[in-house]
Amino acid sequence: MENIIKDSGKVTLWTRQDIRSLQELEKNGVVRITRENLVEKFDLISDHIIYLYKWFVEAAQKIVPKPEDVEFPVWCSISEEYMLRPTIDQVVYVLEVDRSEIIYFDGLKWDYVLNHHYVPKDENDENEYARDIESKGYKNSFSFVDEKTAHFYPEERKRVMDSWMRVFETDVWDKFRIQANIWEIRSDMVKEILKV
């Protein structure tokens, strides 16, 4: 279950961010994730990640509207047990966030998206999908979404990308699997900052 704070409608979340974000929070009263942050963090695979994050933003803002100046979401853990720990150059913000501002998603399903896979409804759907693409002569679904080859498979690409909406189906509430996104970290959300 969620880490509800005494019926206040607020939930405790944990997010690890670059230590430089402390200056941003102090100066602007808010921390936001930018394209530059993602390029610095993901380096050689940043184009791949940004492409998928853009899809996530489009889908997630239908669940919780995105503030106009925000580019990308802030990834959070719903569990202190499974949060990313502080490092020499990264701090962990312990946040109290209004439940209405949280976008929950299934991290295991997100792994399918990261790998350009179809996100199945269940095991039967996964098996049916595998049989279907095999019957069409495809060995896997990687090419369906890859920007270099997707134009050859418009119907299959749509089918795979439509399945990605299932990342927001959190039918298995497991504190290891379920993650949360918020659009920004505001000063009023910060309960504690954990450092090494």
JSON list of C-alpha atoms in Angstrom, two decimals:
[
{"chain": "A", "resi": 1, "resn": "MET", "atom": "CA", "xyz": [0.00, 0.00, 0.00]},
{"chain": "A", "resi": 2, "resn": "GLU", "atom": "CA", "xyz": [0.97, 3.62, -0.42]},
{"chain": "A", "resi": 3, "resn": "ASN", "atom": "CA", "xyz": [2.93, 5.39, 2.30]},
{"chain": "A", "resi": 4, "resn": "ILE", "atom": "CA", "xyz": [-0.01, 7.61, 3.26]},
{"chain": "A", "resi": 5, "resn": "ILE", "atom": "CA", "xyz": [0.78, 10.24, 5.86]},
{"chain": "A", "resi": 6, "resn": "LYS", "atom": "CA", "xyz": [-1.97, 10.18, 8.51]},
{"chain": "A", "resi": 7, "resn": "ASP", "atom": "CA", "xyz": [-4.98, 10.70, 6.22]},
{"chain": "A", "resi": 8, "resn": "SER", "atom": "CA", "xyz": [-3.54, 13.97, 4.90]},
{"chain": "A", "resi": 9, "resn": "GLY", "atom": "CA", "xyz": [-3.84, 12.85, 1.29]},
{"chain": "A", "resi": 10, "resn": "LYS", "atom": "CA", "xyz": [-0.06, 13.04, 1.05]},
{"chain": "A", "resi": 11, "resn": "VAL", "atom": "CA", "xyz": [2.28, 10.21, 0.18]},
{"chain": "A", "resi": 12, "resn": "THR", "atom": "CA", "xyz": [5.97, 9.79, 1.03]},
{"chain": "A", "resi": 13, "resn": "LEU", "atom": "CA", "xyz": [8.24, 9.32, -1.99]},
{"chain": "A", "resi": 14, "resn": "TRP", "atom": "CA", "xyz": [12.02, 9.12, -2.36]},
{"chain": "A", "resi": 15, "resn": "THR", "atom": "CA", "xyz": [14.04, 10.37, -5.33]},
{"chain": "A", "resi": 16, "resn": "ARG", "atom": "CA", "xyz": [17.79, 10.50, -5.91]},
{"chain": "A", "resi": 17, "resn": "GLN", "atom": "CA", "xyz": [19.03, 13.58, -7.75]},
{"chain": "A", "resi": 18, "resn": "ASP", "atom": "CA", "xyz": [22.32, 15.21, -8.63]},
{"chain": "A", "resi": 19, "resn": "ILE", "atom": "CA", "xyz": [23.73, 17.16, -5.67]},
{"chain": "A", "resi": 20, "resn": "ARG", "atom": "CA", "xyz": [23.68, 20.32, -7.84]},
{"chain": "A", "resi": 21, "resn": "SER", "atom": "CA", "xyz": [19.88, 20.19, -7.66]},
{"chain": "A", "resi": 22, "resn": "LEU", "atom": "CA", "xyz": [20.18, 21.57, -4.11]},
{"chain": "A", "resi": 23, "resn": "GLN", "atom": "CA", "xyz": [21.35, 24.90, -5.59]},
{"chain": "A", "resi": 24, "resn": "GLU", "atom": "CA", "xyz": [18.48, 24.84, -8.06]},
{"chain": "A", "resi": 25, "resn": "LEU", "atom": "CA", "xyz": [16.00, 24.22, -5.24]},
{"chain": "A", "resi": 26, "resn": "GLU", "atom": "CA", "xyz": [17.46, 27.02, -3.14]},
{"chain": "A", "resi": 27, "resn": "LYS", "atom": "CA", "xyz": [17.58, 29.51, -6.02]},
{"chain": "A", "resi": 28, "resn": "ASN", "atom": "CA", "xyz": [14.27, 28.69, -7.76]},
{"chain": "A", "resi": 29, "resn": "GLY", "atom": "CA", "xyz": [12.26, 26.82, -5.12]},
{"chain": "A", "resi": 30, "resn": "VAL", "atom": "CA", "xyz": [11.82, 23.97, -7.59]},
{"chain": "A", "resi": 31, "resn": "VAL", "atom": "CA", "xyz": [13.82, 21.16, -9.23]},
{"chain": "A", "resi": 32, "resn": "ARG", "atom": "CA", "xyz": [12.89, 20.12, -12.75]},
{"chain": "A", "resi": 33, "resn": "ILE", "atom": "CA", "xyz": [14.38, 17.51, -15.06]},
{"chain": "A", "resi": 34, "resn": "THR", "atom": "CA", "xyz": [15.62, 18.88, -18.38]},
{"chain": "A", "resi": 35, "resn": "ARG", "atom": "CA", "xyz": [16.91, 17.35, -21.58]},
{"chain": "A", "resi": 36, "resn": "GLU", "atom": "CA", "xyz": [20.41, 18.41, -20.51]},
{"chain": "A", "resi": 37, "resn": "ASN", "atom": "CA", "xyz": [20.02, 16.42, -17.26]},
{"chain": "A", "resi": 38, "resn": "LEU", "atom": "CA", "xyz": [19.11, 13.31, -19.24]},
{"chain": "A", "resi": 39, "resn": "VAL", "atom": "CA", "xyz": [21.96, 13.73, -21.74]},
{"chain": "A", "resi": 40, "resn": "GLU", "atom": "CA", "xyz": [24.44, 14.09, -18.88]},
{"chain": "A", "resi": 41, "resn": "LYS", "atom": "CA", "xyz": [23.02, 11.12, -16.98]},
{"chain": "A", "resi": 42, "resn": "PHE", "atom": "CA", "xyz": [22.52, 8.66, -19.85]},
{"chain": "A", "resi": 43, "resn": "ASP", "atom": "CA", "xyz": [25.38, 9.77, -22.10]},
{"chain": "A", "resi": 44, "resn": "LEU", "atom": "CA", "xyz": [25.62, 7.44, -25.13]},
{"chain": "A", "resi": 45, "resn": "ILE", "atom": "CA", "xyz": [22.09, 6.09, -24.76]},
{"chain": "A", "resi": 46, "resn": "SER", "atom": "CA", "xyz": [20.49, 9.47, -24.06]},
{"chain": "A", "resi": 47, "resn": "ASP", "atom": "CA", "xyz": [18.78, 9.69, -27.50]},
{"chain": "A", "resi": 48, "resn": "HIS", "atom": "CA", "xyz": [17.12, 6.32, -26.87]},
{"chain": "A", "resi": 49, "resn": "ILE", "atom": "CA", "xyz": [16.02, 7.32, -23.35]},
{"chain": "A", "resi": 50, "resn": "ILE", "atom": "CA", "xyz": [14.78, 10.78, -24.39]},
{"chain": "A", "resi": 51, "resn": "TYR", "atom": "CA", "xyz": [12.69, 9.25, -27.19]},
{"chain": "A", "resi": 52, "resn": "LEU", "atom": "CA", "xyz": [10.98, 6.94, -24.66]},
{"chain": "A", "resi": 53, "resn": "TYR", "atom": "CA", "xyz": [10.67, 9.64, -21.99]},
{"chain": "A", "resi": 54, "resn": "LYS", "atom": "CA", "xyz": [8.90, 11.85, -24.53]},
{"chain": "A", "resi": 55, "resn": "TRP", "atom": "CA", "xyz": [6.39, 9.07, -25.08]},
{"chain": "A", "resi": 56, "resn": "PHE", "atom": "CA", "xyz": [6.02, 8.75, -21.30]},
{"chain": "A", "resi": 57, "resn": "VAL", "atom": "CA", "xyz": [5.42, 12.50, -20.92]},
{"chain": "A", "resi": 58, "resn": "GLU", "atom": "CA", "xyz": [2.69, 12.48, -23.58]},
{"chain": "A", "resi": 59, "resn": "ALA", "atom": "CA", "xyz": [0.95, 9.54, -21.91]},
{"chain": "A", "resi": 60, "resn": "ALA", "atom": "CA", "xyz": [1.48, 10.63, -18.28]},
{"chain": "A", "resi": 61, "resn": "GLN", "atom": "CA", "xyz": [0.18, 14.16, -18.76]},
{"chain": "A", "resi": 62, "resn": "LYS", "atom": "CA", "xyz": [-3.20, 12.64, -19.60]},
{"chain": "A", "resi": 63, "resn": "ILE", "atom": "CA", "xyz": [-3.21, 11.19, -16.08]},
{"chain": "A", "resi": 64, "resn": "VAL", "atom": "CA", "xyz": [-1.79, 14.19, -14.20]},
{"chain": "A", "resi": 65, "resn": "PRO", "atom": "CA", "xyz": [-1.57, 17.43, -16.22]},
{"chain": "A", "resi": 66, "resn": "LYS", "atom": "CA", "xyz": [2.00, 18.61, -16.76]},
{"chain": "A", "resi": 67, "resn": "PRO", "atom": "CA", "xyz": [2.98, 22.17, -15.76]},
{"chain": "A", "resi": 68, "resn": "GLU", "atom": "CA", "xyz": [3.83, 24.18, -18.86]},
{"chain": "A", "resi": 69, "resn": "ASP", "atom": "CA", "xyz": [7.54, 24.71, -18.08]},
{"chain": "A", "resi": 70, "resn": "VAL", "atom": "CA", "xyz": [8.28, 21.06, -17.28]},
{"chain": "A", "resi": 71, "resn": "GLU", "atom": "CA", "xyz": [10.13, 18.90, -19.83]},
{"chain": "A", "resi": 72, "resn": "PHE", "atom": "CA", "xyz": [10.48, 15.50, -18.15]},
{"chain": "A", "resi": 73, "resn": "PRO", "atom": "CA", "xyz": [9.21, 13.80, -15.00]},
{"chain": "A", "resi": 74, "resn": "VAL", "atom": "CA", "xyz": [11.03, 13.11, -11.74]},
{"chain": "A", "resi": 75, "resn": "TRP", "atom": "CA", "xyz": [11.41, 9.36, -11.11]},
{"chain": "A", "resi": 76, "resn": "CYS", "atom": "CA", "xyz": [10.60, 8.34, -7.52]},
{"chain": "A", "resi": 77, "resn": "SER", "atom": "CA", "xyz": [10.52, 5.26, -5.35]},
{"chain": "A", "resi": 78, "resn": "ILE", "atom": "CA", "xyz": [7.45, 4.45, -3.29]},
{"chain": "A", "resi": 79, "resn": "SER", "atom": "CA", "xyz": [9.54, 2.57, -0.74]},
{"chain": "A", "resi": 80, "resn": "GLU", "atom": "CA", "xyz": [12.42, 3.58, 1.49]},
{"chain": "A", "resi": 81, "resn": "GLU", "atom": "CA", "xyz": [13.53, -0.04, 1.33]},
{"chain": "A", "resi": 82, "resn": "TYR", "atom": "CA", "xyz": [13.94, 0.03, -2.46]},
{"chain": "A", "resi": 83, "resn": "MET", "atom": "CA", "xyz": [14.96, 3.66, -2.98]},
{"chain": "A", "resi": 84, "resn": "LEU", "atom": "CA", "xyz": [18.26, 4.52, -4.63]},
{"chain": "A", "resi": 85, "resn": "ARG", "atom": "CA", "xyz": [20.73, 5.49, -1.89]},
{"chain": "A", "resi": 86, "resn": "PRO", "atom": "CA", "xyz": [22.64, 8.79, -1.70]},
{"chain": "A", "resi": 87, "resn": "THR", "atom": "CA", "xyz": [26.15, 8.86, -3.16]},
{"chain": "A", "resi": 88, "resn": "ILE", "atom": "CA", "xyz": [29.03, 11.34, -3.05]},
{"chain": "A", "resi": 89, "resn": "ASP", "atom": "CA", "xyz": [27.49, 13.39, -5.86]},
{"chain": "A", "resi": 90, "resn": "GLN", "atom": "CA", "xyz": [23.79, 12.54, -5.44]},
{"chain": "A", "resi": 91, "resn": "VAL", "atom": "CA", "xyz": [21.29, 13.28, -2.68]},
{"chain": "A", "resi": 92, "resn": "VAL", "atom": "CA", "xyz": [17.97, 11.67, -1.88]},
{"chain": "A", "resi": 93, "resn": "TYR", "atom": "CA", "xyz": [14.95, 13.88, -1.38]},
{"chain": "A", "resi": 94, "resn": "VAL", "atom": "CA", "xyz": [12.33, 12.51, 0.98]},
{"chain": "A", "resi": 95, "resn": "LEU", "atom": "CA", "xyz": [9.13, 14.08, -0.28]},
{"chain": "A", "resi": 96, "resn": "GLU", "atom": "CA", "xyz": [5.57, 14.51, 0.94]},
{"chain": "A", "resi": 97, "resn": "VAL", "atom": "CA", "xyz": [3.50, 14.71, -2.21]},
{"chain": "A", "resi": 98, "resn": "ASP", "atom": "CA", "xyz": [-0.21, 15.16, -2.65]},
{"chain": "A", "resi": 99, "resn": "ARG", "atom": "CA", "xyz": [-1.64, 11.93, -4.03]},
{"chain": "A", "resi": 100, "resn": "SER", "atom": "CA", "xyz": [-3.30, 13.87, -6.89]},
{"chain": "A", "resi": 101, "resn": "GLU", "atom": "CA", "xyz": [0.16, 14.85, -8.23]},
{"chain": "A", "resi": 102, "resn": "ILE", "atom": "CA", "xyz": [1.53, 11.31, -8.48]},
{"chain": "A", "resi": 103, "resn": "ILE", "atom": "CA", "xyz": [1.66, 9.16, -11.60]},
{"chain": "A", "resi": 104, "resn": "TYR", "atom": "CA", "xyz": [2.08, 5.54, -10.56]},
{"chain": "A", "resi": 105, "resn": "PHE", "atom": "CA", "xyz": [3.48, 3.01, -13.01]},
{"chain": "A", "resi": 106, "resn": "ASP", "atom": "CA", "xyz": [4.80, -0.54, -13.10]},
{"chain": "A", "resi": 107, "resn": "GLY", "atom": "CA", "xyz": [8.60, -0.56, -13.34]},
{"chain": "A", "resi": 108, "resn": "LEU", "atom": "CA", "xyz": [8.74, -4.12, -14.70]},
{"chain": "A", "resi": 109, "resn": "LYS", "atom": "CA", "xyz": [6.39, -3.15, -17.51]},
{"chain": "A", "resi": 110, "resn": "TRP", "atom": "CA", "xyz": [8.53, -0.06, -18.13]},
{"chain": "A", "resi": 111, "resn": "ASP", "atom": "CA", "xyz": [11.44, -2.43, -18.81]},
{"chain": "A", "resi": 112, "resn": "TYR", "atom": "CA", "xyz": [9.44, -3.76, -21.78]},
{"chain": "A", "resi": 113, "resn": "VAL", "atom": "CA", "xyz": [9.15, -0.19, -23.09]},
{"chain": "A", "resi": 114, "resn": "LEU", "atom": "CA", "xyz": [12.87, 0.46, -22.62]},
{"chain": "A", "resi": 115, "resn": "ASN", "atom": "CA", "xyz": [13.53, -2.57, -24.79]},
{"chain": "A", "resi": 116, "resn": "HIS", "atom": "CA", "xyz": [10.88, -1.67, -27.41]},
{"chain": "A", "resi": 117, "resn": "HIS", "atom": "CA", "xyz": [8.78, -4.72, -26.54]},
{"chain": "A", "resi": 118, "resn": "TYR", "atom": "CA", "xyz": [5.07, -5.30, -26.56]},
{"chain": "A", "resi": 119, "resn": "VAL", "atom": "CA", "xyz": [3.67, -5.00, -23.00]},
{"chain": "A", "resi": 120, "resn": "PRO", "atom": "CA", "xyz": [1.37, -8.00, -22.57]},
{"chain": "A", "resi": 121, "resn": "LYS", "atom": "CA", "xyz": [-1.87, -8.01, -20.57]},
{"chain": "A", "resi": 122, "resn": "ASP", "atom": "CA", "xyz": [-0.90, -11.35, -19.05]},
{"chain": "A", "resi": 123, "resn": "GLU", "atom": "CA", "xyz": [0.97, -14.56, -19.86]},
{"chain": "A", "resi": 124, "resn": "ASN", "atom": "CA", "xyz": [-1.67, -15.74, -22.35]},
{"chain": "A", "resi": 125, "resn": "ASP", "atom": "CA", "xyz": [-1.53, -12.42, -24.20]},
{"chain": "A", "resi": 126, "resn": "GLU", "atom": "CA", "xyz": [2.27, -12.60, -24.27]},
{"chain": "A", "resi": 127, "resn": "ASN", "atom": "CA", "xyz": [2.16, -16.10, -25.78]},
{"chain": "A", "resi": 128, "resn": "GLU", "atom": "CA", "xyz": [-0.51, -15.11, -28.33]},
{"chain": "A", "resi": 129, "resn": "TYR", "atom": "CA", "xyz": [1.50, -12.07, -29.35]},
{"chain": "A", "resi": 130, "resn": "ALA", "atom": "CA", "xyz": [4.67, -14.16, -29.80]},
{"chain": "A", "resi": 131, "resn": "ARG", "atom": "CA", "xyz": [2.76, -16.71, -31.93]},
{"chain": "A", "resi": 132, "resn": "ASP", "atom": "CA", "xyz": [1.19, -13.94, -34.00]},
{"chain": "A", "resi": 133, "resn": "ILE", "atom": "CA", "xyz": [4.41, -12.15, -34.92]},
{"chain": "A", "resi": 134, "resn": "GLU", "atom": "CA", "xyz": [6.11, -15.49, -35.57]},
{"chain": "A", "resi": 135, "resn": "SER", "atom": "CA", "xyz": [3.27, -16.47, -37.93]},
{"chain": "A", "resi": 136, "resn": "LYS", "atom": "CA", "xyz": [3.92, -13.20, -39.80]},
{"chain": "A", "resi": 137, "resn": "GLY", "atom": "CA", "xyz": [7.59, -14.14, -40.19]},
{"chain": "A", "resi": 138, "resn": "TYR", "atom": "CA", "xyz": [9.03, -11.77, -37.58]},
{"chain": "A", "resi": 139, "resn": "LYS", "atom": "CA", "xyz": [11.68, -13.04, -35.19]},
{"chain": "A", "resi": 140, "resn": "ASN", "atom": "CA", "xyz": [11.08, -10.31, -32.60]},
{"chain": "A", "resi": 141, "resn": "SER", "atom": "CA", "xyz": [9.52, -6.87, -32.18]},
{"chain": "A", "resi": 142, "resn": "PHE", "atom": "CA", "xyz": [12.71, -4.76, -31.91]},
{"chain": "A", "resi": 143, "resn": "SER", "atom": "CA", "xyz": [12.45, -3.37, -35.45]},
{"chain": "A", "resi": 144, "resn": "PHE", "atom": "CA", "xyz": [8.84, -2.26, -35.02]},
{"chain": "A", "resi": 145, "resn": "VAL", "atom": "CA", "xyz": [9.74, 0.75, -32.86]},
{"chain": "A", "resi": 146, "resn": "ASP", "atom": "CA", "xyz": [13.36, 1.42, -33.85]},
{"chain": "A", "resi": 147, "resn": "GLU", "atom": "CA", "xyz": [13.42, 4.79, -35.60]},
{"chain": "A", "resi": 148, "resn": "LYS", "atom": "CA", "xyz": [15.55, 3.42, -38.47]},
{"chain": "A", "resi": 149, "resn": "THR", "atom": "CA", "xyz": [13.16, 0.59, -39.35]},
{"chain": "A", "resi": 150, "resn": "ALA", "atom": "CA", "xyz": [9.75, 1.44, -37.84]},
{"chain": "A", "resi": 151, "resn": "HIS", "atom": "CA", "xyz": [8.44, 2.92, -41.11]},
{"chain": "A", "resi": 152, "resn": "PHE", "atom": "CA", "xyz": [8.45, -0.63, -42.55]},
{"chain": "A", "resi": 153, "resn": "TYR", "atom": "CA", "xyz": [6.00, -1.83, -39.88]},
{"chain": "A", "resi": 154, "resn": "PRO", "atom": "CA", "xyz": [3.43, 0.91, -39.16]},
{"chain": "A", "resi": 155, "resn": "GLU", "atom": "CA", "xyz": [0.69, -1.45, -37.93]},
{"chain": "A", "resi": 156, "resn": "GLU", "atom": "CA", "xyz": [3.02, -3.49, -35.73]},
{"chain": "A", "resi": 157, "resn": "ARG", "atom": "CA", "xyz": [4.65, -0.33, -34.39]},
{"chain": "A", "resi": 158, "resn": "LYS", "atom": "CA", "xyz": [1.24, 1.05, -33.40]},
{"chain": "A", "resi": 159, "resn": "ARG", "atom": "CA", "xyz": [0.29, -2.24, -31.76]},
{"chain": "A", "resi": 160, "resn": "VAL", "atom": "CA", "xyz": [3.48, -2.27, -29.67]},
{"chain": "A", "resi": 161, "resn": "MET", "atom": "CA", "xyz": [3.27, 1.39, -28.70]},
{"chain": "A", "resi": 162, "resn": "ASP", "atom": "CA", "xyz": [-0.44, 1.14, -27.83]},
{"chain": "A", "resi": 163, "resn": "SER", "atom": "CA", "xyz": [0.44, -1.70, -25.44]},
{"chain": "A", "resi": 164, "resn": "TRP", "atom": "CA", "xyz": [2.83, 0.60, -23.60]},
{"chain": "A", "resi": 165, "resn": "MET", "atom": "CA", "xyz": [-0.11, 2.32, -21.88]},
{"chain": "A", "resi": 166, "resn": "ARG", "atom": "CA", "xyz": [-0.24, -0.77, -19.69]},
{"chain": "A", "resi": 167, "resn": "VAL", "atom": "CA", "xyz": [2.73, 0.58, -17.74]},
{"chain": "A", "resi": 168, "resn": "PHE", "atom": "CA", "xyz": [0.17, 2.71, -15.88]},
{"chain": "A", "resi": 169, "resn": "GLU", "atom": "CA", "xyz": [-1.85, -0.35, -14.87]},
{"chain": "A", "resi": 170, "resn": "THR", "atom": "CA", "xyz": [-0.67, -1.04, -11.34]},
{"chain": "A", "resi": 171, "resn": "ASP", "atom": "CA", "xyz": [-2.80, -4.09, -10.65]},
{"chain": "A", "resi": 172, "resn": "VAL", "atom": "CA", "xyz": [0.02, -5.73, -8.66]},
{"chain": "A", "resi": 173, "resn": "TRP", "atom": "CA", "xyz": [0.88, -3.34, -5.82]},
{"chain": "A", "resi": 174, "resn": "ASP", "atom": "CA", "xyz": [4.41, -4.43, -5.09]},
{"chain": "A", "resi": 175, "resn": "LYS", "atom": "CA", "xyz": [6.75, -1.83, -3.58]},
{"chain": "A", "resi": 176, "resn": "PHE", "atom": "CA", "xyz": [9.62, -3.22, -5.65]},
{"chain": "A", "resi": 177, "resn": "ARG", "atom": "CA", "xyz": [7.68, -3.03, -8.96]},
{"chain": "A", "resi": 178, "resn": "ILE", "atom": "CA", "xyz": [5.59, 0.08, -8.53]},
{"chain": "A", "resi": 179, "resn": "GLN", "atom": "CA", "xyz": [7.29, 3.41, -9.05]},
{"chain": "A", "resi": 180, "resn": "ALA", "atom": "CA", "xyz": [6.05, 6.97, -9.09]},
{"chain": "A", "resi": 181, "resn": "ASN", "atom": "CA", "xyz": [6.60, 10.04, -11.15]},
{"chain": "A", "resi": 182, "resn": "ILE", "atom": "CA", "xyz": [5.94, 13.65, -10.32]},
{"chain": "A", "resi": 183, "resn": "TRP", "atom": "CA", "xyz": [6.46, 16.62, -12.59]},
{"chain": "A", "resi": 184, "resn": "GLU", "atom": "CA", "xyz": [8.71, 18.63, -10.27]},
{"chain": "A", "resi": 185, "resn": "ILE", "atom": "CA", "xyz": [10.17, 18.83, -6.78]},
{"chain": "A", "resi": 186, "resn": "ARG", "atom": "CA", "xyz": [8.95, 21.94, -4.97]},
{"chain": "A", "resi": 187, "resn": "SER", "atom": "CA", "xyz": [10.40, 23.24, -1.70]},
{"chain": "A", "resi": 188, "resn": "ASP", "atom": "CA", "xyz": [7.10, 22.64, 0.08]},
{"chain": "A", "resi": 189, "resn": "MET", "atom": "CA", "xyz": [7.32, 18.90, -0.77]},
{"chain": "A", "resi": 190, "resn": "VAL", "atom": "CA", "xyz": [10.77, 18.37, 0.76]},
{"chain": "A", "resi": 191, "resn": "LYS", "atom": "CA", "xyz": [10.57, 16.69, 4.15]},
{"chain": "A", "resi": 192, "resn": "GLU", "atom": "CA", "xyz": [14.23, 15.66, 4.40]},
{"chain": "A", "resi": 193, "resn": "ILE", "atom": "CA", "xyz": [17.39, 15.50, 2.28]},
{"chain": "A", "resi": 194, "resn": "LEU", "atom": "CA", "xyz": [19.63, 12.46, 2.72]},
{"chain": "A", "resi": 195, "resn": "LYS", "atom": "CA", "xyz": [23.35, 12.77, 2.03]},
{"chain": "A", "resi": 196, "resn": "VAL", "atom": "CA", "xyz": [26.34, 10.44, 2.34]}
]
